[in-house]
Structure formats: structure tokens, C-alpha cells
XYZ file of C-alpha atoms in Angstrom:
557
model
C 46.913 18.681 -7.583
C 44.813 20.107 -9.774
C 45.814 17.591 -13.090
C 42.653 16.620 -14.266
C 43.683 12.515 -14.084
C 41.504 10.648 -11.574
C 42.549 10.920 -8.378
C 44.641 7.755 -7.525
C 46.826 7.059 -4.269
C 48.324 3.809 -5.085
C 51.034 3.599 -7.884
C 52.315 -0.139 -9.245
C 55.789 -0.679 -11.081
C 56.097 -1.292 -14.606
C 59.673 -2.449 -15.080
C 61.518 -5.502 -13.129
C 62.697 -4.892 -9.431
C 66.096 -6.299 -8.596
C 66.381 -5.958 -4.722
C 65.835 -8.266 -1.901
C 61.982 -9.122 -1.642
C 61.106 -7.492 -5.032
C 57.435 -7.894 -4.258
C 57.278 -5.852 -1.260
C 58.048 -2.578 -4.001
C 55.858 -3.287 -6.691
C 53.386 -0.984 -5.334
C 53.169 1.801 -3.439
C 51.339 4.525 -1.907
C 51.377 8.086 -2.711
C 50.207 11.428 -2.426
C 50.453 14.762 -3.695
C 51.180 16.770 0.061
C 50.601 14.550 2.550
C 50.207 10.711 3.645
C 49.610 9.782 7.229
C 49.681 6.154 8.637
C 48.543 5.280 12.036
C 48.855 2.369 14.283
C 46.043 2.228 17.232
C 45.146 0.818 20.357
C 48.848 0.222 21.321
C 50.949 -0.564 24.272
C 52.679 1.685 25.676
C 56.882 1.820 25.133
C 59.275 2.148 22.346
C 59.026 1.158 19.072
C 61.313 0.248 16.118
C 59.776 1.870 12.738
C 61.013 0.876 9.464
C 59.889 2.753 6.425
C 60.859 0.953 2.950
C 61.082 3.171 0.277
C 61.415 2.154 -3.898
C 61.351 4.844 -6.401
C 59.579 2.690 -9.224
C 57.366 6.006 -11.151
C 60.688 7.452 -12.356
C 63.199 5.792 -15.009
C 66.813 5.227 -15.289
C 66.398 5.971 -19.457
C 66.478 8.781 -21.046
C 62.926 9.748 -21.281
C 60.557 12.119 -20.108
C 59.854 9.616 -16.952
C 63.364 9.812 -16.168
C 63.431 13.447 -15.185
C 61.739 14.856 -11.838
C 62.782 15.162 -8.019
C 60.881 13.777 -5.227
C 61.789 15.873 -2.281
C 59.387 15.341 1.103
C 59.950 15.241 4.654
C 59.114 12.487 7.410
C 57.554 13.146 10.898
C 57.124 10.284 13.556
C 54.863 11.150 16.171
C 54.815 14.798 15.521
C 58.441 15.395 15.341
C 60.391 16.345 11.926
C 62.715 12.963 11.957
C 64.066 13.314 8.277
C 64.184 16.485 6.137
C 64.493 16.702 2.059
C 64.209 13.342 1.851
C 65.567 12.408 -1.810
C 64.380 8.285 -2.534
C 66.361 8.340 -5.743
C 69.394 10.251 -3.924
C 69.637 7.964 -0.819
C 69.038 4.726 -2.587
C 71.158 5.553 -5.287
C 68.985 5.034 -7.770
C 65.338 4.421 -9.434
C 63.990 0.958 -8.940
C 66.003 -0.179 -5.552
C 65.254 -0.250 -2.147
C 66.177 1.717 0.464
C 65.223 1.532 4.526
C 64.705 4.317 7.000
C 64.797 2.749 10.431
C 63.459 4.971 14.125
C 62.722 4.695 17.412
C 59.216 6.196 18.117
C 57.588 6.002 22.018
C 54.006 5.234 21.968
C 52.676 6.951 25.536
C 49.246 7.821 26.951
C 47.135 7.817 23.607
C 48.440 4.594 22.403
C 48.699 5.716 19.207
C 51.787 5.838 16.638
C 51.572 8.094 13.941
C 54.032 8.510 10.723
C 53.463 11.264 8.047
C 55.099 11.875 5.242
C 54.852 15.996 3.830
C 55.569 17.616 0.587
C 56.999 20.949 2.190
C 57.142 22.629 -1.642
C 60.319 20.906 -3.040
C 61.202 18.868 -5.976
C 58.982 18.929 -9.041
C 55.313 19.411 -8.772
C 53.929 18.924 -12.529
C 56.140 19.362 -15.460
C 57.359 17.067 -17.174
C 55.530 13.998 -16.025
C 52.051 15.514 -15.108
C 52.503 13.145 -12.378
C 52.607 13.071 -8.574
C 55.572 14.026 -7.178
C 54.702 13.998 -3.389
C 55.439 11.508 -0.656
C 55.533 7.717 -1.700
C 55.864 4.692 0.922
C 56.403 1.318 -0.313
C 55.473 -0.502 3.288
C 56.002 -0.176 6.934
C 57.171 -2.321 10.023
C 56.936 -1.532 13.521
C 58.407 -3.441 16.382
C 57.947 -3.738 20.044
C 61.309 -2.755 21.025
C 60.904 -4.636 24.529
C 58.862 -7.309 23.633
C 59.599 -8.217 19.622
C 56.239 -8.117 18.776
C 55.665 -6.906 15.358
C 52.954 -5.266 13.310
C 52.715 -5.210 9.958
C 51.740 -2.996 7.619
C 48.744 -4.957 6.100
C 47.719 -4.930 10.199
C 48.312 -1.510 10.432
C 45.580 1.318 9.896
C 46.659 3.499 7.052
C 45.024 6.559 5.593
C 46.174 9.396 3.319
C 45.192 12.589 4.993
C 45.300 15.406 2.276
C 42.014 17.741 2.461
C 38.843 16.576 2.861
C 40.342 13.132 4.500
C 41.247 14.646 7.762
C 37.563 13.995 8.805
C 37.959 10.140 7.665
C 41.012 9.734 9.336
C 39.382 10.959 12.830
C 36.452 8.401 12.364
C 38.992 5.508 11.583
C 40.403 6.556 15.054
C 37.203 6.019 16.480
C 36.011 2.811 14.905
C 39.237 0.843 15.881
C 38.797 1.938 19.635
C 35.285 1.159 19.321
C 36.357 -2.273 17.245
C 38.532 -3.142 20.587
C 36.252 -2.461 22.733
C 33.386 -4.224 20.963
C 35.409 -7.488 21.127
C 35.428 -7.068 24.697
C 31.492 -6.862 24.873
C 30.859 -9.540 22.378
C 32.845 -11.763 24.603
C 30.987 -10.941 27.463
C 27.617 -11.282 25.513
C 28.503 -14.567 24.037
C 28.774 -15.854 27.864
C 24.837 -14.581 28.364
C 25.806 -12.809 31.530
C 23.158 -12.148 34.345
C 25.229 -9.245 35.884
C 24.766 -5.665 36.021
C 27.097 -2.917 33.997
C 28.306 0.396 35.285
C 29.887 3.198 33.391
C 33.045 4.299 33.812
C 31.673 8.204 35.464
C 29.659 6.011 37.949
C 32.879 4.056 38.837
C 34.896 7.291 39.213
C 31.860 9.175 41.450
C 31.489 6.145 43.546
C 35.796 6.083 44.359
C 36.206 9.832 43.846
C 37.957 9.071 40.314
C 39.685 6.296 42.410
C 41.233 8.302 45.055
C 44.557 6.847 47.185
C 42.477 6.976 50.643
C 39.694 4.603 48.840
C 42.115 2.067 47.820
C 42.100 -1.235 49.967
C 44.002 -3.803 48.411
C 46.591 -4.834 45.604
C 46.921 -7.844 43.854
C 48.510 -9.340 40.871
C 45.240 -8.468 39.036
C 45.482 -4.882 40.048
C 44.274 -2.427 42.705
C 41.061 -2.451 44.646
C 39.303 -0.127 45.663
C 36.321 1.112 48.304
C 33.283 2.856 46.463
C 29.973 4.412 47.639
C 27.009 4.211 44.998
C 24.077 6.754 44.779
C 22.146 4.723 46.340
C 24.073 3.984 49.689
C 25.497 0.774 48.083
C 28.903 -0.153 49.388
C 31.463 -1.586 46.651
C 34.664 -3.187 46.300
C 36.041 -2.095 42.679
C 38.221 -4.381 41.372
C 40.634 -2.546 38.647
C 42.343 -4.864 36.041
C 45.899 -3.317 35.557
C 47.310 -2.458 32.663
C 50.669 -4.253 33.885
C 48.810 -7.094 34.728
C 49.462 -10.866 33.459
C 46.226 -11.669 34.144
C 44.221 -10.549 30.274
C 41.209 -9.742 29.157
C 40.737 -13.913 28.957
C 40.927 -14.005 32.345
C 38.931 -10.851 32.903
C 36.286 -12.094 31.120
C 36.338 -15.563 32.772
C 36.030 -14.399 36.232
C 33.142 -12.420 35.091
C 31.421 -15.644 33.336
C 32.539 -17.874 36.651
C 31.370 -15.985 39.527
C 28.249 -14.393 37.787
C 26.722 -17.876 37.106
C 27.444 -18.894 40.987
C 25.373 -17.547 43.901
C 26.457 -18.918 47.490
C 26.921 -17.631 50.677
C 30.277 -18.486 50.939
C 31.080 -16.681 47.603
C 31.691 -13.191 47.186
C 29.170 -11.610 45.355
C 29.319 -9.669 41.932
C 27.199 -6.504 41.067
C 28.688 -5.599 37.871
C 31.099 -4.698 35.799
C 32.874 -2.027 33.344
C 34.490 -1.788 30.197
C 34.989 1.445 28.798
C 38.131 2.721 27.183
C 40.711 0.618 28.317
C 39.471 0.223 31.647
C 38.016 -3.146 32.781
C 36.633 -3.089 36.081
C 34.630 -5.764 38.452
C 32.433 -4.691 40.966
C 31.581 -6.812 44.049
C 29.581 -6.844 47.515
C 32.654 -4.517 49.917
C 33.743 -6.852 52.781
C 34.327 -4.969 55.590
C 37.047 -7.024 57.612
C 39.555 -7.154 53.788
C 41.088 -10.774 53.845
C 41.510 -13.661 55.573
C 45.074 -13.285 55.492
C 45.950 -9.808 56.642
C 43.518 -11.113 59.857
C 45.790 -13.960 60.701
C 49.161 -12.407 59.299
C 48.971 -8.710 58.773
C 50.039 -6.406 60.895
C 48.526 -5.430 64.702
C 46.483 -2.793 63.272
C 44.992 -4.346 60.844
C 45.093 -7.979 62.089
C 41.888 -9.222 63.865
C 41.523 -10.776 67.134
C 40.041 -14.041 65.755
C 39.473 -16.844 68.732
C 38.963 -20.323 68.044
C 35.002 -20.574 67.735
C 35.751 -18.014 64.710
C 38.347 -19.585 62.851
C 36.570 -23.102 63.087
C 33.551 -21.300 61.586
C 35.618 -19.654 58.756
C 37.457 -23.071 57.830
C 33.652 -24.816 58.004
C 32.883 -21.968 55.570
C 35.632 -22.212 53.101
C 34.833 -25.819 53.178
C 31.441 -25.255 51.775
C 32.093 -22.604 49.429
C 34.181 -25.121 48.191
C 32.037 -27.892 48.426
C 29.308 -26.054 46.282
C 31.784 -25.290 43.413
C 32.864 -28.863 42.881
C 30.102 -30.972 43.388
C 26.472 -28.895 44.198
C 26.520 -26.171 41.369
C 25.674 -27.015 37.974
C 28.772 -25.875 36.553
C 31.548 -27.827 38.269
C 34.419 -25.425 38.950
C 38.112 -25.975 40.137
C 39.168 -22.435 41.433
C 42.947 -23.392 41.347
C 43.836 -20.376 43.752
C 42.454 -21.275 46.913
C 44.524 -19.346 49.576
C 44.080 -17.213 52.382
C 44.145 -14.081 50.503
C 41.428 -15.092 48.500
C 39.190 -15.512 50.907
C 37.614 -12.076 52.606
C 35.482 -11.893 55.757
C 32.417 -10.268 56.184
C 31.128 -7.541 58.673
C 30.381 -10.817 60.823
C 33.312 -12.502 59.279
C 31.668 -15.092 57.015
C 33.981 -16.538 54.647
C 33.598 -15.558 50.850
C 35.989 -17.174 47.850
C 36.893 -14.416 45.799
C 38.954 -14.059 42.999
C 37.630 -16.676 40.112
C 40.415 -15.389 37.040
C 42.340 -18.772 37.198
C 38.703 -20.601 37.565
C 38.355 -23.840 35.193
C 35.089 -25.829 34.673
C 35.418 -29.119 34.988
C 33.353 -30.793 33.002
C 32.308 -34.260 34.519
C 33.120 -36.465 31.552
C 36.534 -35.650 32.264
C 38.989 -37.227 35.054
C 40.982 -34.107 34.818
C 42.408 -31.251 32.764
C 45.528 -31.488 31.333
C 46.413 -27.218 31.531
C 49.084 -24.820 32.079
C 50.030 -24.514 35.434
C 48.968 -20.948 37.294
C 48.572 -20.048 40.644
C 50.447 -19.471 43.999
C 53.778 -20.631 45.422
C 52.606 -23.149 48.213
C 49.021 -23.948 47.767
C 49.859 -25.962 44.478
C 49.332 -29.738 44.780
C 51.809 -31.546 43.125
C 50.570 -33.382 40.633
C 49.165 -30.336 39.487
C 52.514 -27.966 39.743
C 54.558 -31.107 38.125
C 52.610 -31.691 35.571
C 49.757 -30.292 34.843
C 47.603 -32.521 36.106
C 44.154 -30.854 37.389
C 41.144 -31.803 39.484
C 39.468 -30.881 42.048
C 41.819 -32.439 44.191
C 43.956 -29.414 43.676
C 41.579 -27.091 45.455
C 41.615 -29.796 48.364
C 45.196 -29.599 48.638
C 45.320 -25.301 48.738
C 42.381 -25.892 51.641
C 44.468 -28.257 53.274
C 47.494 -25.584 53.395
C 44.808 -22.470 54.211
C 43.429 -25.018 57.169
C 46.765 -25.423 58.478
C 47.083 -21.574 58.368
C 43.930 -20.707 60.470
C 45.046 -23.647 63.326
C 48.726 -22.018 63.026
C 47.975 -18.011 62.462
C 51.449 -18.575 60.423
C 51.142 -18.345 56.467
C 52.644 -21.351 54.940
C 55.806 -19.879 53.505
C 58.382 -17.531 54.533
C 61.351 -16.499 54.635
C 64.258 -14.375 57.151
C 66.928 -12.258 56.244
C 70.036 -14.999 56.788
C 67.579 -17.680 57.910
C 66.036 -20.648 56.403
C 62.350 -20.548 55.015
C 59.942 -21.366 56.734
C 57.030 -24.415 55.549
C 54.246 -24.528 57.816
C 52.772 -28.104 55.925
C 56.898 -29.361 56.516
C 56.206 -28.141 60.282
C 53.236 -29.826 60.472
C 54.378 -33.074 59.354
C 57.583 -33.262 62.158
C 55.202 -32.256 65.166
C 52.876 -35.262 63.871
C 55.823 -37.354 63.885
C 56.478 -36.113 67.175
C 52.816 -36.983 68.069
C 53.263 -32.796 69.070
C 50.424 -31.518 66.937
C 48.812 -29.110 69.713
C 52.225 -27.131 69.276
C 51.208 -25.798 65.664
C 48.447 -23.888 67.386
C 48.561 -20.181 66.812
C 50.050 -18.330 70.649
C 47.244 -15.881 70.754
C 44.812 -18.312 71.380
C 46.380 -19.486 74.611
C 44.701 -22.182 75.607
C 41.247 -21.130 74.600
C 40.484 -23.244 72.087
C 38.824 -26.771 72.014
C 41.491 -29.458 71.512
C 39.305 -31.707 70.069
C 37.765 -29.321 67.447
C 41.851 -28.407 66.807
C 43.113 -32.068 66.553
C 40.367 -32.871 63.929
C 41.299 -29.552 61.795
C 44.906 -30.071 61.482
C 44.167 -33.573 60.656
C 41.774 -32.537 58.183
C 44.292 -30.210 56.648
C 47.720 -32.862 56.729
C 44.775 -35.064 54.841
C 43.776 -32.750 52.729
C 47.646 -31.624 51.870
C 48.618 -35.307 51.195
C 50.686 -35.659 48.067
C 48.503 -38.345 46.647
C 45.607 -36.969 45.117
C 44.093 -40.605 45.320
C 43.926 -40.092 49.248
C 42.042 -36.086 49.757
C 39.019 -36.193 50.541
C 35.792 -34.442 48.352
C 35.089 -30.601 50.234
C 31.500 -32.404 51.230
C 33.411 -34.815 53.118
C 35.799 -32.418 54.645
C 32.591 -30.432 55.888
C 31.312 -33.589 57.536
C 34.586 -34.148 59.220
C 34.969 -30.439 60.506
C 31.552 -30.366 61.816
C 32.065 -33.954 63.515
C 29.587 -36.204 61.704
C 32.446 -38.000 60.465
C 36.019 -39.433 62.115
C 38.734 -38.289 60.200
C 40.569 -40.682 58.604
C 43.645 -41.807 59.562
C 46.416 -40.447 56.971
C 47.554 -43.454 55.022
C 50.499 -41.798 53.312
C 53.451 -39.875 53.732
C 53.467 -36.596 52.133
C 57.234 -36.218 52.233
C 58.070 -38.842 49.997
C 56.480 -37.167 47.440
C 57.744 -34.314 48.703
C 61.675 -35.868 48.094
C 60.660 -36.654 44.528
C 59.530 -33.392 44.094
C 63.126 -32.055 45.548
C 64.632 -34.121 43.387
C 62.981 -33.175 40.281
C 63.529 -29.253 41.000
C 67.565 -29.901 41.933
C 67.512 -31.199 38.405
C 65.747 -27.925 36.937
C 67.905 -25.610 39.569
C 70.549 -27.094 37.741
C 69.681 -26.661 34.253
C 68.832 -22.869 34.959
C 71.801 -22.498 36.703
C 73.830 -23.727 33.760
C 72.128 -21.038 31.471
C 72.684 -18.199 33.860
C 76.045 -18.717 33.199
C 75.731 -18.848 29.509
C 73.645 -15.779 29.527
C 71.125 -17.692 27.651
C 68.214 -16.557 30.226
C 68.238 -14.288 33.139
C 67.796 -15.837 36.892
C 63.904 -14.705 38.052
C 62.803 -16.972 40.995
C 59.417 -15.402 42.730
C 58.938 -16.430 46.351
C 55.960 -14.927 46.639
C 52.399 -13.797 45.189
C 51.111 -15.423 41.381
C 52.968 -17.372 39.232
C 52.626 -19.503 36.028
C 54.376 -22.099 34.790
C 55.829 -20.170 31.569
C 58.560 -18.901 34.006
C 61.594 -20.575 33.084
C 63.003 -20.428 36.703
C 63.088 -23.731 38.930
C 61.510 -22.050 42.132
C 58.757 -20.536 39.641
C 57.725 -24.262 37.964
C 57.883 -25.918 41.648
C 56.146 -24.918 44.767
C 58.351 -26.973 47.029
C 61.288 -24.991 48.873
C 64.325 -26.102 47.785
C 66.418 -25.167 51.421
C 69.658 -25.084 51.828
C 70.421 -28.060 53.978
C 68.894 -29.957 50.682
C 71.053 -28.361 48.179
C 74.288 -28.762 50.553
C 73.209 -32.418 50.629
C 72.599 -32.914 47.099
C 75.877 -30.951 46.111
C 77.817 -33.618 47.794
C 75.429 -36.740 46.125
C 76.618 -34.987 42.864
């Protein structure tokens, strides 16, 4: 160590390479007892390591530079993975390349680390005066689960020998920090007006986000009841880490709902980003959702009569009504559904949940976008192809109006039984000119029949397959509250609904043909979020494709 040269880490080739990729050896890194790379902010799971290694300070000539050992050992995450490891020995020769390939598991610290160690073999200074501990030429690591890759040039990497322990630990820090700055500059950049937390007030306020304080789960993550310092009751909204939903997503709920103040919209306090936790806090509704009142069960489900519901679908209507036409930032929510939509202590509707949020910006007659939301709320046009206005949100409060009339959610399924489609339902009984029958049992008769006929027309209106024919949410207000006749419907949904059959026979198909060739693997979601990079036919179509249908087409085919 103690040679007198200047102390350099990085030696470069002086003779012609002859391997595959001659470039990637021309230089390399080097130290005299120890070299440590690390790779931060990770996912967790396992990881494929490859370690290239090039001997190009020693000769194949008879000269002084021809004699020396390099002898060093290699430890992935802490554990001794390769002992005495000889370059010129295992590559069988100076100048060519050989690769070391492991299987590392990045865990709770997201953190790989790799270290190469002189251990006291091998030369150390005579003949060469040179440096005869651990040299690297480059790295790769792969996601073993995903195939995501990270290079080397990516990669943080810093010779710890010494005095360099101390820069290595504030590396650590500034590319946590660096993550986490991103996140803040994002939120900055939208010029927020919402309040921040910290991560110790979060954990006081849910006693570090106790089991008995949770309250809901979602595809975003858990929820989960919190009492400030002050008295303040909260709903924490934690984004987890399995989640599909991003930081993108994260962020844009945060912009959405924090520029939006209504009384049919939940409210936002706050939020938290700290480590890698990224938290929402909103206004706690005390009855949870609108759909575990009309579908969950007994104990939780609430005794809603008809004066109620009419005043929660008049309420949806206007939340709705605000976001597309009365705020200045025109907003399609595109996942309008009963979940989404939590009652109050005196069971006011609130929309909640803006992650999948667009603006719609009025120059435009729609957005042309990837499709995301739920399995029957979707409009068509918009599930088909990715076709999006406001229209869509119409169509998911046609379905949710349907659901309050019905108390039934608008898909499910039986062991050994068809599914179930409430809006299909809905359609036959108006055929039948038997509407009144869609009307939820636990009402009885105490309900207005009027006030009934004019909601499930509102909703088979709304749900219409054109987009052309729904009505704007300010309309749909006017009709609930009676200031204006409902139209009558001047289309049949289920000939759209037949096209839209069709089409996903055709994908069922395809997907069924590369099942069989092992080409993709069968994942069809009947329930909860979905997004249209699924490659399954019940995942890029929100119509039920039942069995009579598929019996029937078989035959056609």
C-alpha cells in the first residue's frame, strides 16, 4: 500500500483484447485490500449477479509484468461466495475474459452489496511495485423474476479501503435521499395546497398501524383508522409496496383531489413520504363504503331505506357533476363504483379514490389512454378501445344507480352457477315492462315507485352503450330530483353488448390458443382493478362472456 505512486483505483489495458466485447475489459477497477460495489433503493427478491473479470496488468511475455499472482476472495451480501479467486487461473490466461455468475436476495434494506477482499495471498509488491489486490472489469445484475436489469454504469460503486468507509455510508444516504427527493419535487412541481405529516405522527395516530385500526383493503393498499393529537379523526391511506398502482398514480391522486373541494368529495388533510412509505391522509368516514352497506355482510351492512339511497344516488350525481363540468379542472375519475364511494356519519356520499383520475382538458373530444379500472363499470367504448370522456363516468354511475335500486352489486358469480349481471337483469325486466322487480327485498314496499321508476331509468340511460345517448351528471341531477322527465331510452344496450361478445370470443380464442402453446399463462380477474396490459380476454373486456354464449358460439364455429 505503502508504494509511494499516486494512489489510483482504475487501471486501463495496454495491449489488444481478443474476447467477445473487447471494450467492456479495457479498464478496470482495482484496489489494494478491498473494493465494495453497492446497488440501492432496490426491490425486494432474487437477483442474478454477473461479475466480468480480465486480467489486462499482467503479461503473457517474458518480462517482469508477466510474473505475479492475484489471489482475492468474493462476498455477495455478506457471505464468502468464492475463495482464492485466481483471474489468470480460471480464465486461463492474461488478457481474456472470464464470468462469475450468483444468485444474491435483496430483502428488507433493499440493498445489494458485492466486495471483493485481498485476504493476504498472491503477491503484494515485488516484482511489479504494482497492485495486486481485487480487480473488477464490470458488473450486471438482473431481476431474476422480472428481467429487469441494472447496469453497472447505473449502479453505485465505491472502493471501501480505509478512510472510504465514511464515503461509502454517505453515498448510502444521498441515493435514499436522491429517491426520495424525486418524490417531493414531483409533488412540489404540482404546487400542492395540502398539509404533510411525518411518518412518527402517522405511526402515533394508528399505533404504528396496528391490525385493530385497519378498516379497509384495496388494490392501492391498506387503510387504516388514526386519531391525531388534536382529536382529529383520519383515514390513512397506505400505498403498498405490492401495489400496481406507482408513485405516478400516488402522486396524481394527491394533485387531483387536493385541487377539488366539494361536499360530495372526500376530503384530503395530507400526506407522507418518508422512507419508502407513501401515505394519504383523508377526513375518516364513519359508515366505510357504499358497498359493504348495500352488499357486505349483516354486521356490517346498513339498514339503508329508500329516502337514503335516493339521497346518496342525488349525491354521487353531483359529486360527479362538479368534476366534469363546475370545477375548473375538468376531471374524468374513470373508477366510479360503489366502493369508491364512502358515507358519512349522516351518510353523505363522498367520491374517493382519484389514482386513475384524468383531466380532461376541454379542447379535447376525448383521450385516447390505456384502459384501467374495474370489471363492470367500464363503458365500452372506453374498455374496447380506449376511447375516454366523461361519458365513461356516466356509464359506471349508471351501473352504481342500478346497484342502490337493486342492493345487488353488478357482477357475480356461484360456485356451479352462471354469473350474475345486474345491467343484463335490468334490461329483460324492462323488456318485460317488470322494472319494480329489480328493487332491493329489504325495502318491502317502502319505497316511492315513482322516485324508483325514474332511478332505474336514469341508470339503463346512463348505462346505454352509445356514449352519444348518456346524459351530462347536471342533467342526471335534474332528472333524479324531478325537474326533468327522463328520457325515453332510444337504444338498445345489448346490441352493443353482442358486438362486444363477439369481439371477446375472438380474444378468448386467441388466448386460448397460446395457453396451449405455453406462450402465456391463463390469468382472467373477475373481480377488483384491472388494466388493459393483461393479456387475458376477461381482463381487456368487462362484458361476461357466459356459458350459454360460448356453447352457442362453439357451434357457429
Amino acid at each position: 500500500m505503502d508504494n509511494g505512486d499516486d494512489d489510483t483505483y482504475i487501471v486501463s489495458n495496454s495491449s489488444r483484447l481478443s474476447m467477445t466485447n473487447p471494450k467492456l475489459y479495457m479498464n478496470a477497477r482495482l484496489s489494494p485490500i478491498s473494493l465494495t460495489y453497492y446497488a440501492f433503493c432496490l426491490r425486494n427478491g432474487n437477483y442474478k449477479v454477473n461479475l466480468h473479470f480480465a486480467e489486462i496488468m499482467f503479461t503473457d511475455d517474458k518480462t517482469y509484468r508477466s510474473l505475479g499472482r492475484r489471489i482475492f476472495d468474493i462476498y455477495i451480501q455478506g457471505e464468502l461466495v468464492l475463495k482464492d479467486f485466481n483471474i489468470v487461473k480460471e480464465a486461463g490466461g492474461v488478457g481474456k475474459a472470464v464470468i462469475k455468475t450468483f444468485t444474491a436476495a435483496v430483502n428488507n434494506n433493499n440493498t445489494l452489496e458485492i466486495r471483493f477482499y485481498w485476504a493476504g495471498k498472491g503477491t503484494t509488491d515485488i516484482p511489479n511495485k504494482g497492485v495486486y489486490g481485487p480487480l473488477i472489469s464490470a458488473i450486471s445484475v438482473v431481476n431474476s423474476e422480472n428481467g429487469t436489469g441494472i447496469s453497472l454504469g447505473a449502479m453505485v460503486g465505491i472502493v471501501v479501503a480505509g478512510a472510504f468507509v465514511i464515503f461509502a455510508i454517505g453515498i448510502v444516504g444521498w441515493k435514499c435521499r436522491e429517491q426520495k427527493n424525486k418524490m417531493e419535487q414531483d409533488l412540489k412541481g404540482l404546487n400542492l395546497q395540502t398539509g404533510t405529516f411525518t411518518l412518527r405522527q402517522i405511526k402515533a395516530a394508528t399505533n404504528n398501524f396496528d391490525a385493530s385500526n385497519k378498516i379497509g383493503e384495496g388494490g392501492f393498499g391498506s387503510v387504516y383508522k388514526g386519531l391525531l393529537s388534536d382529536g382529529t379523526i383520519i383515514a390513512v391511506k397506505q400505498l403498498s409496496s405490492k401495489s400496481k398502482q406507482g408513485n405516478r398514480e400516488f402522486v396524481n391522486e394527491i394533485g387531483m383531489i387536493s385541487a377539488l373541494q366539494h361536499p360530495h368529495l372526500v376530503k384530503l388533510y395530507g400526506c407522507c413520504i418518508e422512507g419508502n412509505q407513501l401515505l394519504l391522509v383523508y377526513e375518516y368516514m364513519e359508515n366505510n363504503s357504499l358497498a359493504r352497506a348495500l352488499f357486505g355482510p349483516e354486521e356490517y351492512g346498513l339498514k339503508l331505506d329508500w329516502p337514503m339511497r335516493q339521497k346518496i344516488c342525488v349525491g354521487i350525481a353531483r359529486g360527479l357533476a362538479f368534476l366534469h363540468e363546475e370545477s375548473t379542472l375538468k376531471i374524468v375519475h374513470r373508477d366510479i363504483k360503489a366502493t369508491n364511494v364512502l358515507l358519512d356519519k349522516n351518510l353523505n356520499p363522498k367520491i374517493s379514490d382519484f389514482g386513475l383520475a384524468k383531466l380532461d382538458e376541454e379542447d379535447n373530444t376525448h383521450i385516447s389512454t390505456r384502459v384501467a379500472g374495474t370489471y363492470g363499470y367500464m363503458a365500452p367504448e372506453y374498455a374496447l378501445r380506449g376511447y375516454l370522456t366523461d361519458k365513461a363516468d356516466v356509464y359506471s354511475f349508471g351501473v352504481v344507480a342500478l346497484e342502490i335500486v337493486s342492493g345487488r352489486t353488478n357482477t357475480s358469480y356461484r360456485a356451479k352457477e352462471e354469473s350474475f349481471q345486474l345491467l343484463d337483469w335490468a334490461l329483460l325486466l324492462k323488456e318485460k315492462e317488470s322494472l319494480l322487480e329489480l328493487v332491493d327485498p329489504r325495502l318491502g314496499s317502502n319505497y316511492n315507485k315513482e322516485e324508483v321508476m325514474v332511478m332505474i331509468n336514469v341508470g339503463l340511460l346512463c348505462a346505454n352503450a352509445s356514449a352519444a345517448v348518456r346524459p351530462t351528471m347536471s342533467a342526471v341531477v335534474s332528472m333524479l330530483e324531478g325537474d326533468v322527465v327522463v328520457p325515453r331510452l332510444v337504444s338498445d344496450p345489448s346490441v352493443s353488448n353482442n358486438e362486444m361478445k363477439e369481439a371477446m370470443w375472438q380474444k378468448y380464442q386467441q388466448s386460448k390458443q397460446q395457453n396451449r402453446s405455453g406462450s402465456q399463462k391463463e390469468s382472467i380477474s373477475t373481480d377488483g382493478p384491472w388494466t388493459a396490459s393483461s393479456n387475458s380476454a376477461a381482463d381487456l373486456y368487462p362484458v361476461n362472456l357466459d356459458s350459454d354464449y360460448l356453447e352457442k358460439r362453439s357451434l357457429r364455429s
